[in-house]
Protein backbone atom coordinates (compact mmCIF):
# COMPACT_ATOMS: atom_id res chain seq x y z
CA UNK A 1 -2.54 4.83 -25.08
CA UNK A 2 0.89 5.49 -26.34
CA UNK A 3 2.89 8.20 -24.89
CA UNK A 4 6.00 9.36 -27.36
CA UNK A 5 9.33 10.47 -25.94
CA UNK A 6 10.36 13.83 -26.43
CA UNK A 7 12.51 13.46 -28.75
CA UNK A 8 14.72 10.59 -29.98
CA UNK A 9 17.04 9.42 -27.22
CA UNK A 10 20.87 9.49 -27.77
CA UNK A 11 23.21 6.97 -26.49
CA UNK A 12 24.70 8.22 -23.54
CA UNK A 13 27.77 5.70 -23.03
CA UNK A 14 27.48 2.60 -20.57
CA UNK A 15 27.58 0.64 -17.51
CA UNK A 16 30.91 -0.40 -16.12
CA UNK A 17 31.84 -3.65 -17.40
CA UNK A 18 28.53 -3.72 -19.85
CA UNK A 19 28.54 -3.48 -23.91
CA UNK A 20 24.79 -2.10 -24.07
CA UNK A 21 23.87 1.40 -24.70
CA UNK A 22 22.53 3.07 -22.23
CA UNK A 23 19.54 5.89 -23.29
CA UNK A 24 17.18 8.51 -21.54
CA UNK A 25 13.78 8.20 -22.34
CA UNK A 26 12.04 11.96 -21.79
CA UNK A 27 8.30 11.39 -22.55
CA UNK A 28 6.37 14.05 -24.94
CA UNK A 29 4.14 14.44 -21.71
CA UNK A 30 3.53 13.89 -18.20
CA UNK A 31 2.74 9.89 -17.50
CA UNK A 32 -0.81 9.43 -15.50
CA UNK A 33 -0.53 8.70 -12.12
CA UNK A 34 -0.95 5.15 -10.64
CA UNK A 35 -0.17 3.55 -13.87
CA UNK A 36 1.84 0.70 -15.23
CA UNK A 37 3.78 1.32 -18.48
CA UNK A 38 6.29 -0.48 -20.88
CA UNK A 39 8.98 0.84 -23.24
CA UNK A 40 8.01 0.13 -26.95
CA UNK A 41 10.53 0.19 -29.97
CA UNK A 42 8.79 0.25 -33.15
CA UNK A 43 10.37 -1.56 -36.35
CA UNK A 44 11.09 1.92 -37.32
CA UNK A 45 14.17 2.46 -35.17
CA UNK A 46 17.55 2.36 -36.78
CA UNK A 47 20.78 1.34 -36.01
CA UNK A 48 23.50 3.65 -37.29
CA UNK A 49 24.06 1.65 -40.70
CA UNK A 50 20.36 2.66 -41.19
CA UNK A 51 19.15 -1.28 -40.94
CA UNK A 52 15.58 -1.26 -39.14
CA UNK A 53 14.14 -3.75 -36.88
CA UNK A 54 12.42 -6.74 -37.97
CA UNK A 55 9.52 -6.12 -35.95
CA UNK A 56 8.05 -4.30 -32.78
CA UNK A 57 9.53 -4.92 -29.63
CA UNK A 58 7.89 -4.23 -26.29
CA UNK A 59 10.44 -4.31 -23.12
CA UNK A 60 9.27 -7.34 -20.63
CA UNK A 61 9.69 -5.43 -17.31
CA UNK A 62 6.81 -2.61 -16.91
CA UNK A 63 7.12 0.21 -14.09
CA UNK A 64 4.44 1.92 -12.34
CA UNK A 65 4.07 5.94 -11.30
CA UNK A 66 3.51 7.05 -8.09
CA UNK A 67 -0.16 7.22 -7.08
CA UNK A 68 -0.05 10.84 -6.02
CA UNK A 69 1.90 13.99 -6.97
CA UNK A 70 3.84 15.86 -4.45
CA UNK A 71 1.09 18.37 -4.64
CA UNK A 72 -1.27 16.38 -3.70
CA UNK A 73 -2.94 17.62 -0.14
CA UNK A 74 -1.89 15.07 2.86
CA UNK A 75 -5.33 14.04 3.70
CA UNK A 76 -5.30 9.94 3.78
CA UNK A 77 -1.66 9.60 3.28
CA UNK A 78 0.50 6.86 5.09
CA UNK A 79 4.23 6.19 5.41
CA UNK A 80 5.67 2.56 6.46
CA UNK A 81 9.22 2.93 6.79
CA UNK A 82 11.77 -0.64 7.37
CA UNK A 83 14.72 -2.52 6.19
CA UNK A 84 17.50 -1.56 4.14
CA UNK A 85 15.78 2.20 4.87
CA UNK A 86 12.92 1.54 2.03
CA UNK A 87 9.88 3.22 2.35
CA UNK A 88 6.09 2.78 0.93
CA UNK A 89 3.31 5.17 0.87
CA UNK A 90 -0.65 4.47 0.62
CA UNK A 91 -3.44 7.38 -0.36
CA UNK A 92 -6.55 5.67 0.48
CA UNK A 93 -6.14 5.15 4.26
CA UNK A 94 -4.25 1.99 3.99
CA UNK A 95 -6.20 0.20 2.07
CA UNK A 96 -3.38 -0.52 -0.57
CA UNK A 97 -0.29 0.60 -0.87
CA UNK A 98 2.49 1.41 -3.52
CA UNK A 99 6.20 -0.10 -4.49
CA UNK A 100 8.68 1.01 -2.65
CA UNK A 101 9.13 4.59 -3.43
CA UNK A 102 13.14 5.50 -1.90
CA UNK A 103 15.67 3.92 -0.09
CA UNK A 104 18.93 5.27 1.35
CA UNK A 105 21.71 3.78 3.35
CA UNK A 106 21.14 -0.08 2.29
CA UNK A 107 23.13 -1.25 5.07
CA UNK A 108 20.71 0.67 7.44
CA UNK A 109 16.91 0.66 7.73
CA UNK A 110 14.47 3.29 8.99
CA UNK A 111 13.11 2.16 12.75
CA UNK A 112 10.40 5.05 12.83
CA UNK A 113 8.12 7.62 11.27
CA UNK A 114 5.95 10.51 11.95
CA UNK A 115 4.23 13.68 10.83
CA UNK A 116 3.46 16.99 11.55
CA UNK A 117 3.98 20.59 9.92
CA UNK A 118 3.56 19.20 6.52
CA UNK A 119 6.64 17.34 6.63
CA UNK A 120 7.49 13.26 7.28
CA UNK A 121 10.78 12.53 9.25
CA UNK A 122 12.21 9.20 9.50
CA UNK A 123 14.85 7.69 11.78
CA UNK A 124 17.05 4.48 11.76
CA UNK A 125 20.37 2.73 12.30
CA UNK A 126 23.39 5.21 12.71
CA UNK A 127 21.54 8.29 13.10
CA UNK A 128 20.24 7.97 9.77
CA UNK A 129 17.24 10.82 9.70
CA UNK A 130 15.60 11.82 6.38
CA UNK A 131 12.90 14.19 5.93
CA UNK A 132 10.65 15.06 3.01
CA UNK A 133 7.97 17.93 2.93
CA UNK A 134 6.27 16.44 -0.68
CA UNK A 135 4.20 13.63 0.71
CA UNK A 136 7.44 10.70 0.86
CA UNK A 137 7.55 11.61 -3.13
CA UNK A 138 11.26 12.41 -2.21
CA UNK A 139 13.38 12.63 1.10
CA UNK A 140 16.26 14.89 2.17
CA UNK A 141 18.74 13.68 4.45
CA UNK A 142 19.35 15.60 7.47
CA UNK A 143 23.24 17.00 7.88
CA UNK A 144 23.83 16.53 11.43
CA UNK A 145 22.00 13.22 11.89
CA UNK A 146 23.73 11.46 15.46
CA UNK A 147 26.19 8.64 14.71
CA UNK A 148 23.50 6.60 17.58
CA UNK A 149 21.01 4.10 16.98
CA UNK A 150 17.48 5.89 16.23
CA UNK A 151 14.35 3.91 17.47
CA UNK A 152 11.79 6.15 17.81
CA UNK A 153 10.07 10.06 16.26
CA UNK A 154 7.35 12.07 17.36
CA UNK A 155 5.82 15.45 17.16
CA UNK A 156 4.88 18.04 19.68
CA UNK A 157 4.66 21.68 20.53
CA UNK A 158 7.03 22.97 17.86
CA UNK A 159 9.57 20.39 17.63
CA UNK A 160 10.14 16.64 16.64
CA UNK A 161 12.06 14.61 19.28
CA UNK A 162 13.99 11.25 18.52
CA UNK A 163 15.21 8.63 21.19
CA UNK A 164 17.31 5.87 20.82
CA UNK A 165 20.34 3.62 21.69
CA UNK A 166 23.72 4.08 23.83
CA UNK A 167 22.08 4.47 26.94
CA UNK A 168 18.78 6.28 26.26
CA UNK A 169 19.63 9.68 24.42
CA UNK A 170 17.40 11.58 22.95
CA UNK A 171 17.66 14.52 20.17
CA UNK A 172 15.09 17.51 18.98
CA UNK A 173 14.74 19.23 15.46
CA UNK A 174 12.86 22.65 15.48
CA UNK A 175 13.18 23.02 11.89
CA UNK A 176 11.15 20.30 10.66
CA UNK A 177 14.15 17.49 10.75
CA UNK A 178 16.55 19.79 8.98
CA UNK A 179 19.08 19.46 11.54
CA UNK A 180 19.16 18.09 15.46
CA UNK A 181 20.45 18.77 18.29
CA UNK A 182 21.31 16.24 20.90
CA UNK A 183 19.68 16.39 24.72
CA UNK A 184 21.58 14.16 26.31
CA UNK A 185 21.11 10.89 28.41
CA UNK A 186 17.68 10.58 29.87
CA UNK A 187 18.15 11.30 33.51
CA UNK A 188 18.83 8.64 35.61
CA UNK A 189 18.96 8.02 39.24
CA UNK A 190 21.06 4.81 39.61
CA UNK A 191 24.34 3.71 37.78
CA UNK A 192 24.91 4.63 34.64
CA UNK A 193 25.61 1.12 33.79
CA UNK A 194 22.36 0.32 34.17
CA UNK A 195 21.17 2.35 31.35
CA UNK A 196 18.72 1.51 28.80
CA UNK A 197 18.08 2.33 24.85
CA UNK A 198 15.12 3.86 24.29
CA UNK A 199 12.51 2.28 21.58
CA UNK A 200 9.80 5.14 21.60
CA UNK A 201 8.34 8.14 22.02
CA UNK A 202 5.11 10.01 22.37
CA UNK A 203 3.76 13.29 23.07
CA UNK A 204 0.35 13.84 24.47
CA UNK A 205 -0.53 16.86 27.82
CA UNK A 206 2.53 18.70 26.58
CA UNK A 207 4.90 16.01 27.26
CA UNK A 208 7.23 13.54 25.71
């Protein structure tokens, strides 16, 4: 069930601070989906005065793969989105679901999620928006994200609109997330002091 690297990995200098070697591992071949693997040194490894290792050593800490390749179709898949902007993915309806999969911004987190045109678009804490079009397998940042609060995404007609803090404005994307523009302040008839953030949206009749 072993899967050999590539070739053998070169030292590629170090951590900061840290004596140990650090290495790339390229596996031979693609690693099966869904599956938990450890790094294994066999006694046949040696150091650079050609001394080999006493015995086989298997690393402690194991890693799983993603359940799903980005090219797998969208049908069943869920996003969760939270804290320190991490998010988690499930393919069987939400039955299970896997490790956390990215994070960005860890002094932010990610207050919403939807989906539509093939693509997932998140928003959080300082206008953070990422988007990814590969099933959450990896995320883009969008370039003109708000410096505002973001609560709250949906999808409809052709574009995705976001709503959140200073008062209640909102922002739409027409190209899937890639960049936003900002609407404004929701309208409102009394003083502006009396504003409000906003903490969702919907779309449903051809409305927000």
């Amino acid at each position: 069930s072993c899967v050999k690297f590539a070739s053998p990995p070169a030292a590629a200098g170090h951590d900061s601070g840290v004596t140990n070697q650090k290495f790339t591992l390229d596996p031979v071949d693609n690693l099966s989906a869904y599956t938990t693997y450890q790094v294994r040194v066999e006694p046949e490894v040696e150091d650079v005065l050609e001394n080999t290792m006493t015995s086989q050593y298997t690393h402690s800490n194991a890693f799983r793969t993603s359940a799903f390749s980005s090219t797998t179709p969208t049908s069943g898949v869920f996003v969760a989105v939270g804290q320190y902007a991490s998010s988690f993915r499930s393919i069987d309806n939400g039955t299970s679901w896997e490790n956390e999969t990215c994070s960005f911004f860890t002094t932010s987190k990610l207050n919403g999620v939807t989906y539509a045109n093939n693509t997932f678009v998140a928003v959080g804490d300082s206008g953070k928006i990422v988007n990814s079009t590969n099933n959450a397998s990896s995320w883009q940042v969008s370039t003109s994200s708000p410096s505002i609060q973001l609560n709250g995404v949906a999808f409809g007609g052709s574009t995705f609109d976001a709503v959140g803090g200073s008062g209640g404005y909102t922002f739409n994307s027409s190209n899937n997330g890639s960049s936003w523009t900002s609407r404004g302040l929701v309208p409102y008839s009394g003083s502006s002091y009396y504003r409000r953030d906003l903490y969702g949206v919907a779309f449903g009749n051809s409305t927000f």
